[in-house]
Amino acid sequence: QVQLVESGGGLVEPGGSLRLSCTASGTILSIDVMGWYRQAPGKQRESVATITSHGYKNYRDFVKGRFTISRDNTKNAVYLEMNNLEPEDTAVYYCNAAVQESLYTSDFEYWGQGTQVIVSS
């Protein structure tokens, strides 16, 4: 079993910054793609940014130039640096990881419990 624990959410004014962190623990052989998703009230969950184990990054257009995703493979951790935050960024942010637990299993997706980000003056 694998657990993902996020931290770093909170209340910030428009134009402000936050840094989200997510650490995976448990039975982990390797982690392929890690990413951040978000879900605003009344909306479907959407991807924000992803990063592969080799560092290839992919961003949604609405965060390009403002958010930066990174990871530390030695810590099984992924981070999301969010700058110039807008009220439209208000959502619960979820960490996602595609984890291989053993040589005999394929990747399985795990989700964190979510961390709330509120952008408001």
Coordinates of C-alpha atoms in Angstrom, one line a residue:
Q1 CA 0.0 0.0 0.0
V2 CA 1.1 3.5 -0.8
Q3 CA 0.2 6.8 0.9
L4 CA 0.5 10.3 -0.5
V5 CA 0.5 13.2 1.9
E6 CA 0.2 16.8 0.7
S7 CA 1.0 20.0 2.6
G8 CA 1.4 23.7 1.9
G9 CA -2.1 24.8 1.1
G10 CA -3.7 27.9 2.6
L11 CA -5.2 31.3 2.1
V12 CA -3.2 33.8 0.0
E13 CA -4.0 37.1 -1.6
P14 CA -4.2 37.5 -5.4
G15 CA -0.6 37.8 -6.7
G16 CA 0.8 35.8 -3.9
S17 CA 2.7 32.5 -3.8
L18 CA 2.4 29.1 -2.3
R19 CA 4.4 26.0 -2.4
L20 CA 2.7 22.6 -2.3
S21 CA 4.6 19.4 -1.3
C22 CA 3.6 15.8 -1.6
T23 CA 5.5 12.8 -0.3
A24 CA 4.8 9.2 -1.1
S25 CA 5.5 6.4 1.4
G26 CA 4.9 2.7 1.7
T27 CA 5.8 -0.2 -0.6
I28 CA 7.5 1.6 -3.5
L29 CA 9.8 0.1 -6.1
S30 CA 9.6 3.1 -8.5
I31 CA 7.4 6.0 -9.3
D32 CA 6.8 6.9 -13.0
V33 CA 4.7 10.0 -13.4
M34 CA 3.8 12.3 -10.5
G35 CA 1.4 15.2 -10.9
W36 CA -0.9 17.8 -9.4
Y37 CA -4.6 18.1 -10.1
R38 CA -7.2 20.4 -8.7
Q39 CA -10.9 20.5 -8.2
A40 CA -12.8 23.7 -7.7
P41 CA -16.3 23.8 -6.2
G42 CA -18.9 22.5 -8.7
K43 CA -16.3 21.6 -11.2
Q44 CA -14.6 18.4 -12.3
R45 CA -11.1 17.5 -11.3
E46 CA -8.5 18.8 -13.8
S47 CA -4.8 18.3 -14.3
V48 CA -2.5 21.1 -13.5
A49 CA 1.0 19.8 -14.1
T50 CA 2.9 16.5 -14.4
I51 CA 6.5 15.4 -14.3
T52 CA 8.1 12.1 -15.2
S53 CA 10.8 10.3 -13.4
H54 CA 13.3 11.7 -15.9
G55 CA 12.1 15.2 -15.3
Y56 CA 9.9 15.8 -18.3
K57 CA 7.3 18.4 -17.4
N58 CA 3.9 19.1 -18.8
Y59 CA 1.7 22.1 -17.8
R60 CA -1.8 23.1 -18.6
D61 CA -2.0 26.4 -20.4
F62 CA -3.7 28.2 -17.6
V63 CA -0.7 27.8 -15.3
K64 CA 2.2 28.1 -17.7
G65 CA 4.6 30.8 -16.6
R66 CA 3.1 30.9 -13.1
F67 CA 3.5 27.4 -11.7
T68 CA 6.6 25.2 -11.6
I69 CA 6.5 21.5 -10.8
S70 CA 9.6 19.6 -9.5
R71 CA 10.4 16.3 -7.8
D72 CA 13.0 14.7 -5.7
N73 CA 13.2 11.0 -6.6
T74 CA 15.3 10.3 -3.5
K75 CA 12.5 11.4 -1.3
N76 CA 9.6 10.2 -3.5
A77 CA 8.3 13.8 -3.4
V78 CA 6.8 16.2 -5.8
Y79 CA 6.4 19.9 -5.4
L80 CA 4.3 22.7 -7.0
E81 CA 5.6 26.2 -6.8
M82 CA 2.6 28.6 -7.5
N83 CA 3.3 32.2 -8.2
N84 CA 1.1 35.1 -9.2
L85 CA -2.0 33.3 -7.9
E86 CA -5.4 34.3 -9.1
P87 CA -8.8 33.8 -7.5
E88 CA -9.5 31.3 -10.3
D89 CA -6.8 29.1 -8.8
T90 CA -8.9 28.5 -5.7
A91 CA -9.5 24.7 -5.4
V92 CA -8.5 21.6 -3.6
Y93 CA -5.2 20.4 -5.0
Y94 CA -4.5 16.7 -5.2
C95 CA -1.2 14.9 -5.6
N96 CA -1.1 11.9 -8.0
A97 CA 1.6 9.2 -8.5
A98 CA 1.9 6.2 -10.7
V99 CA 3.6 3.7 -8.4
Q100 CA 5.2 0.3 -9.2
E101 CA 5.2 -1.6 -5.9
S102 CA 7.1 -4.7 -7.0
L103 CA 8.7 -6.3 -10.0
Y104 CA 5.6 -8.4 -10.5
T105 CA 3.1 -5.5 -10.6
S106 CA 2.4 -2.7 -13.1
D107 CA 1.9 0.9 -12.2
F108 CA -1.0 1.8 -10.0
E109 CA -2.3 5.3 -9.5
Y110 CA -2.5 6.7 -6.0
W111 CA -4.1 10.0 -4.8
G112 CA -3.4 12.2 -1.9
Q113 CA -6.2 13.5 0.4
G114 CA -6.0 17.0 -1.0
T115 CA -4.9 20.4 0.3
Q116 CA -7.1 23.5 0.1
V117 CA -5.8 26.6 -1.7
I118 CA -7.9 29.8 -1.4
V119 CA -6.9 32.9 -3.3
S120 CA -8.8 35.9 -2.0
S121 CA -8.4 39.4 -0.8

